[in-house]
Coordinates of C-alpha atoms in Angstrom, one line a residue:
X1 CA 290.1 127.7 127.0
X2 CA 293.5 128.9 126.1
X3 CA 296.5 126.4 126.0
X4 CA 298.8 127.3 129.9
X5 CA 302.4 127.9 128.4
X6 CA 303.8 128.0 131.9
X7 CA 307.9 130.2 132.4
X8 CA 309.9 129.5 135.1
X9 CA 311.7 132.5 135.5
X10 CA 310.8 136.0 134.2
X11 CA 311.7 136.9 130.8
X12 CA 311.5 140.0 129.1
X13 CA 308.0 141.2 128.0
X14 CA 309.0 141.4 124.2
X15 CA 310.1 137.9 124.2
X16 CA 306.7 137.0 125.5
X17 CA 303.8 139.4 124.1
X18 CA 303.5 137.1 120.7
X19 CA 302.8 133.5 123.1
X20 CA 300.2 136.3 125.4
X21 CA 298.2 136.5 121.7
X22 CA 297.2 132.8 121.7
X23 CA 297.8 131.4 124.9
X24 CA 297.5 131.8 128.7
X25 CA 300.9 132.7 129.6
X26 CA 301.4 132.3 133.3
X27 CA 305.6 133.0 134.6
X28 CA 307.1 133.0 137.5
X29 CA 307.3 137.0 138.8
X30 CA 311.2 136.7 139.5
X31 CA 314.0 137.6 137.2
X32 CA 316.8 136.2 140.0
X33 CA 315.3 133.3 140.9
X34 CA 313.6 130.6 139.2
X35 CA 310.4 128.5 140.5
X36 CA 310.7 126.6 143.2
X37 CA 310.4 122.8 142.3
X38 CA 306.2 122.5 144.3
X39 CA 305.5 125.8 142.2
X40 CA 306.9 123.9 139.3
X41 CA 304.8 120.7 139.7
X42 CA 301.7 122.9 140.1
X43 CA 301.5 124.5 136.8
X44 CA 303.1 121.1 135.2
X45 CA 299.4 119.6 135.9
X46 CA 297.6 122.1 133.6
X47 CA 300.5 123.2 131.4
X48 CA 300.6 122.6 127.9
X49 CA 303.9 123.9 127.5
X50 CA 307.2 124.0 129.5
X51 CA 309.7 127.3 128.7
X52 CA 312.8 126.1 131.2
X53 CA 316.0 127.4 132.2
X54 CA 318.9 124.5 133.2
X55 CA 318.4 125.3 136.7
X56 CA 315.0 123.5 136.0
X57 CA 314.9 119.9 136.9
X58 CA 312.7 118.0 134.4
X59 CA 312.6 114.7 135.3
X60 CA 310.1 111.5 135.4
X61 CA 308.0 113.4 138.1
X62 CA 307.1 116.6 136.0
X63 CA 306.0 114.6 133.5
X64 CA 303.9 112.0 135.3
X65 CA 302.1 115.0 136.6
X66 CA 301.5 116.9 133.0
X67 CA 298.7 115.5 131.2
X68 CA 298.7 118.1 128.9
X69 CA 302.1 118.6 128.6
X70 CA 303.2 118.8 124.9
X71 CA 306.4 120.4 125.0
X72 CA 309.6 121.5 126.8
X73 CA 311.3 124.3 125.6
X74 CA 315.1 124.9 127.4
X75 CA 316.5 128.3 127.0
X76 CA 319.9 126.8 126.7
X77 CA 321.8 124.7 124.2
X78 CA 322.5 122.5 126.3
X79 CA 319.8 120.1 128.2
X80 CA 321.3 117.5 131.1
X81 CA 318.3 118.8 133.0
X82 CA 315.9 117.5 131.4
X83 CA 315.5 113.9 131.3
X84 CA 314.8 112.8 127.6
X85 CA 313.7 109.2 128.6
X86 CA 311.0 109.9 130.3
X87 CA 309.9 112.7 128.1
X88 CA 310.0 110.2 124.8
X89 CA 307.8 107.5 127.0
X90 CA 305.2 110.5 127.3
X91 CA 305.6 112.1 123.9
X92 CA 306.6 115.3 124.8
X93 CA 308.7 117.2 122.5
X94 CA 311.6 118.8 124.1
X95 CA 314.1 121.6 122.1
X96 CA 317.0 123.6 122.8
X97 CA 318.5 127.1 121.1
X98 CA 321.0 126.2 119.6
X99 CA 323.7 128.2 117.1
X100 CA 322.2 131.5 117.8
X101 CA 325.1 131.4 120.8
X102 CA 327.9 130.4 118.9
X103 CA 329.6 133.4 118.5
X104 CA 328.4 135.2 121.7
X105 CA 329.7 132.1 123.8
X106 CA 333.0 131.7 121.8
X107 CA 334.1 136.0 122.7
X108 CA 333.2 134.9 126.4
X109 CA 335.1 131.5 126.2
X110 CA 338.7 133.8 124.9
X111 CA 337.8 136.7 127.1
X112 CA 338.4 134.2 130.0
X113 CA 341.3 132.4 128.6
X114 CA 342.6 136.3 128.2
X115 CA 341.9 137.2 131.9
X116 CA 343.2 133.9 133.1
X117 CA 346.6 134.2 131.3
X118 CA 347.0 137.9 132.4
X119 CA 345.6 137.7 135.9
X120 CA 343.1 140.4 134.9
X121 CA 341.1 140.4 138.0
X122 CA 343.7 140.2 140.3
X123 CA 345.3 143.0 138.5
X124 CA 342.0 145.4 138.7
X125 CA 341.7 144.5 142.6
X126 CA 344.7 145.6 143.5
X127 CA 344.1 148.7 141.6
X128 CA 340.8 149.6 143.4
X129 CA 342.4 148.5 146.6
X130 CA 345.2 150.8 146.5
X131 CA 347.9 148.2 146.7
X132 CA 349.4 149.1 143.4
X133 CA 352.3 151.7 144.8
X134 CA 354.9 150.9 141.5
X135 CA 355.7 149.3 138.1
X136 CA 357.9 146.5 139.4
X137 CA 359.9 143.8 137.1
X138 CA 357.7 140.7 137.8
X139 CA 354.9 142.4 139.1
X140 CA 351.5 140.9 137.9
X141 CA 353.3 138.6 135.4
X142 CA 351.0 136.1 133.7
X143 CA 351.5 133.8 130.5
X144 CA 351.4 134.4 126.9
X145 CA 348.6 133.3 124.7
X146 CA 350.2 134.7 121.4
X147 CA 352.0 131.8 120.1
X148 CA 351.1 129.7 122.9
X149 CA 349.2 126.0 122.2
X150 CA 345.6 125.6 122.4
X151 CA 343.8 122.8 123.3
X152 CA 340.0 122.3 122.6
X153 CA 338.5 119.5 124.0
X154 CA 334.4 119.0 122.1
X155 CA 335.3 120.5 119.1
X156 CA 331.7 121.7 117.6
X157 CA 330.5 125.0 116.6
X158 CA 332.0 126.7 119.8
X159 CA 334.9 124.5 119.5
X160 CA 335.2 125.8 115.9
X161 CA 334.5 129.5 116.3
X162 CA 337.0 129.7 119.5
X163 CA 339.7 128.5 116.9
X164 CA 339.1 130.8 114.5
X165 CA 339.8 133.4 117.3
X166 CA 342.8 131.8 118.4
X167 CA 344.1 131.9 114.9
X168 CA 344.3 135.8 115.2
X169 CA 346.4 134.9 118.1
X170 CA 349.2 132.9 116.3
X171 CA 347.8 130.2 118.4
X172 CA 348.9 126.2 117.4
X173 CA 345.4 125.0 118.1
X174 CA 344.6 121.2 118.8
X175 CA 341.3 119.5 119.5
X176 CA 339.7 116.4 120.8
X177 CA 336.6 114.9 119.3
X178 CA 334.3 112.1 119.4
X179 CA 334.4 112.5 115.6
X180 CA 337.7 114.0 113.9
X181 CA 337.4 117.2 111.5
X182 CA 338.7 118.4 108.5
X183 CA 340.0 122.0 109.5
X184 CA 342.2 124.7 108.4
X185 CA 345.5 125.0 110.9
X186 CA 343.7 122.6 114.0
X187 CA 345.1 119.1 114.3
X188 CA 343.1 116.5 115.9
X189 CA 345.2 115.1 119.0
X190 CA 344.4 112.1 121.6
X191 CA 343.0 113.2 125.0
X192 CA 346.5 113.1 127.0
X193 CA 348.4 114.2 124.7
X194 CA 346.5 117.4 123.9
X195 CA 346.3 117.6 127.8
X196 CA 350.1 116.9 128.2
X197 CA 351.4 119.5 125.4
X198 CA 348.8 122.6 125.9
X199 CA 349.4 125.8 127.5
X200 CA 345.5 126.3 127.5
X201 CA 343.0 123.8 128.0
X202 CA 339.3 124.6 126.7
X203 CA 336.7 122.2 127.7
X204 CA 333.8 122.3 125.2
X205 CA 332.0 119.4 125.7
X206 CA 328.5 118.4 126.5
X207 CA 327.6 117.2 130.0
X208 CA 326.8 113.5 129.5
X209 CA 327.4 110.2 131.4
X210 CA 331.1 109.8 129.6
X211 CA 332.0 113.1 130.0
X212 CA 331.0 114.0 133.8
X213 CA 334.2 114.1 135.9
X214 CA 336.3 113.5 132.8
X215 CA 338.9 116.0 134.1
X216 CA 340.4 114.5 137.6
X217 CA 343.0 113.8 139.5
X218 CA 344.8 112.3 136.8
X219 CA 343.8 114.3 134.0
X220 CA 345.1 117.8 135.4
X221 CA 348.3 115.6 136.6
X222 CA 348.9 115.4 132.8
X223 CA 349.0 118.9 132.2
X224 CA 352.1 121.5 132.3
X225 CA 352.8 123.4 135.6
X226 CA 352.0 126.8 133.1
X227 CA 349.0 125.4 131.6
X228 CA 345.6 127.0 132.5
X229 CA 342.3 124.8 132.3
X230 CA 339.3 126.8 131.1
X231 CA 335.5 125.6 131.5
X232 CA 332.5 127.3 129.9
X233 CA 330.6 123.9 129.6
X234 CA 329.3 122.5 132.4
X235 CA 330.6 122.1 136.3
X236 CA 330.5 118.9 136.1
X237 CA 332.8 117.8 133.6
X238 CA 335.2 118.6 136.0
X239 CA 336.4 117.5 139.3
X240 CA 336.3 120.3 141.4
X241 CA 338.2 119.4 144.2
X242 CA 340.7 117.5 142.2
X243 CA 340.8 120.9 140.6
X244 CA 341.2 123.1 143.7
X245 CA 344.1 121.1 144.9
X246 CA 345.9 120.9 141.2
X247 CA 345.6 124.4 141.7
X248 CA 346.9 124.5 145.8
X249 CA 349.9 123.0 145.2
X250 CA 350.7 124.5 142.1
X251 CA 350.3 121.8 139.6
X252 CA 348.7 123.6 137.3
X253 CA 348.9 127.7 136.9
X254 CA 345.2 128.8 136.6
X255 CA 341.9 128.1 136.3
X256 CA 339.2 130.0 134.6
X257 CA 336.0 129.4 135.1
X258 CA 331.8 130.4 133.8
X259 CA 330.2 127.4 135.2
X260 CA 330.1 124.9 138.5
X261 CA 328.4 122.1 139.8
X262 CA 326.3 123.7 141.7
X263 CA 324.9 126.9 140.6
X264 CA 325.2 129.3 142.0
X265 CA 328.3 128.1 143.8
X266 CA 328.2 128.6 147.3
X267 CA 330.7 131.2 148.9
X268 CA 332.3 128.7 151.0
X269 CA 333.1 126.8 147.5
X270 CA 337.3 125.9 148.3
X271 CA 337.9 127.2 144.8
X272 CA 336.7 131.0 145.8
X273 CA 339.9 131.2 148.0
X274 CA 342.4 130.6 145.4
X275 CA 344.0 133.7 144.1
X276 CA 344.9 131.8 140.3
X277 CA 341.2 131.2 139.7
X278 CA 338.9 133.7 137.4
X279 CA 335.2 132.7 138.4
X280 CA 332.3 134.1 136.2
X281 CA 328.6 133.6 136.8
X282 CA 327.3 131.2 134.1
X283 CA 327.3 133.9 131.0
X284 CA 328.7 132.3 127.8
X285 CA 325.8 133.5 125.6
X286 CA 325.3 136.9 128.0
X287 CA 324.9 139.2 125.3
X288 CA 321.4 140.9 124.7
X289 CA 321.3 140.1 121.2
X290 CA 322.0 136.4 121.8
X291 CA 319.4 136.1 124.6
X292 CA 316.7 137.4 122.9
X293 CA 317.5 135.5 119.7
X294 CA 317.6 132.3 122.1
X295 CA 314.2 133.0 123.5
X296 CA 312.7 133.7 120.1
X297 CA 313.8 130.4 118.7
X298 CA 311.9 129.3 122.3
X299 CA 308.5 131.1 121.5
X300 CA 308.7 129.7 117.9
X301 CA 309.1 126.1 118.9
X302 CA 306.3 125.9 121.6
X303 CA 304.1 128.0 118.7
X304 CA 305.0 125.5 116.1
X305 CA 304.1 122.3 118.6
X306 CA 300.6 123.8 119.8
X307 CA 299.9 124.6 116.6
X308 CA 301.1 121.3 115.3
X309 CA 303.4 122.1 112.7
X310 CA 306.8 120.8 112.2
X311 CA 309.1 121.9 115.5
X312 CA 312.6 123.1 114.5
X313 CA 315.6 122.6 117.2
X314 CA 314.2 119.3 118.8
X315 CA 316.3 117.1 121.0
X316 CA 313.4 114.6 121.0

């Protein structure tokens, strides 16, 4: 019998047809939706390989129930869904795509900062609407970004490439790190003062046990009544209702925003009312090109595992 390479959402069948050579490929019929956590389980018990998406929860049960399980692959870079304890105790080999979305996520990342600061989706709302009936003087007004300061907190390759773009800007660029840098025109700064001094605040950071809810209460307190926050990491690095009121009352300007705690975020989410939020749907790396390389470097590593050669891009 074939090794089962189980997907949990569909993919496109180019990213696909080399695995179908070699292996029974069985994936979930749905390109919207992913599999439902009992349809999951199922084809854990016979699987010998995993191809996830983060709204996969791989946890201590998945792999209690995989026998044959030798490896995870995550079509992301990042992977707080899958719990690496538990897949180390079973000796499954987890990986992630990493670098392939660099450049892809860091456009997005300034493309939000952009509509943020100018209001662009306000602005093209009233437009469809029909409430745009003149040029007035403060009409639509946002903030600059030319000149203005940027702050980056998780300064690694995203970090890195969305500096280079703010460069082009005239932008004075500051970052926070675990680890401090050696780069061209970016000082490193401590985590209030870059939130106290920046007229744009990037987060960049992985999702981990010191960084969820990092940005409260307090944190946006710190920041300018004209600074913007901007997330394309994960929801959960921020407080989200701390967020929505900082954003209420006025205490910061605007909030723009790819990800959320819970994803999709439901239409009753308080932030959705606010008219100083942009909200995108999770597409950082949302470029053809980048998605397809992702899922190749995904094919490659669950190849290289059942095949038992080296594995490149491992988390564990």
């Amino acid at each position: 019998m074939k090794p089962i390479v189980f997907i949990t959402q569909k993919l496109p069948d180019q990213a696909v047809a080399g695995l179908k050579e070699q292996y029974e490929v069985r994936m979930w019929p749905e390109e919207e939706t992913h599999a439902p956590r009992e349809k999951l389980l199922e084809e854990a018990k016979e699987a010998h390989a995993l191809w996830t998406m983060l709204s996969d929860q791989i946890d201590s049960e998945v792999f209690e129930n995989a026998p044959n399980l030798k490896i995870v692959s995550n079509l992301a870079v990042g992977y707080n869904n899958i719990d690496l304890e538990a897949a180390r105790k079973y000796g499954v080999t987890v990986t992630n795509t990493p670098e392939v979305l660099t450049e892809s996520t860091a456009d997005l990342t300034f493309a939000l900062l952009l509509a943020t600061a100018r209001r662009i989706m306000e602005a093209e709302k009233i437009v469809r609407s029909g409430e745009w009936k003149s040029w007035t003087p403060m009409g639509m007004t946002g903030q600059n970004v030319g000149g203005a300061t940027l702050g980056i907190i998780g300064m690694g390759r995203i970090g890195e490439a969305v500096a280079r773009r703010a460069q082009g800007f005239g932008m004075n660029i500051l970052y926070h790190n675990r680890t401090r840098k050696s780069l061209e025109d970016v000082r490193y700064a401590g985590f209030e003062e870059l939130l106290k001094v920046s007229d744009y605040v990037v987060i960049l950071t992985p999702l981990t046990p010191e960084t969820r809810g990092m940005i409260g209460a307090e944190e946006l307190a710190l920041m300018k009544e004209t600074a913007c926050l901007i997330n394309v990491a994960r929801g959960g690095i921020v407080d989200e209702m701390a967020l929505y009121e900082a954003l209420k009352e006025k205490k910061i300007w605007g909030a723009g925003l790819d990800v959320f705690e819970q994803e999709p975020v439901p239409l009753d989410h308080p932030l959705l009312t606010l008219p100083n939020v942009t909200v995108l749907p999770h597409i950082g790396s949302a470029t053809v090109q980048t998605r397809l390389e992702m899922m190749a470097l995904n094919a490659e590593a669950i190849k290289a595992c059942l095949e038992n050669r080296s594995v490149k891009n491992r988390v564990c």
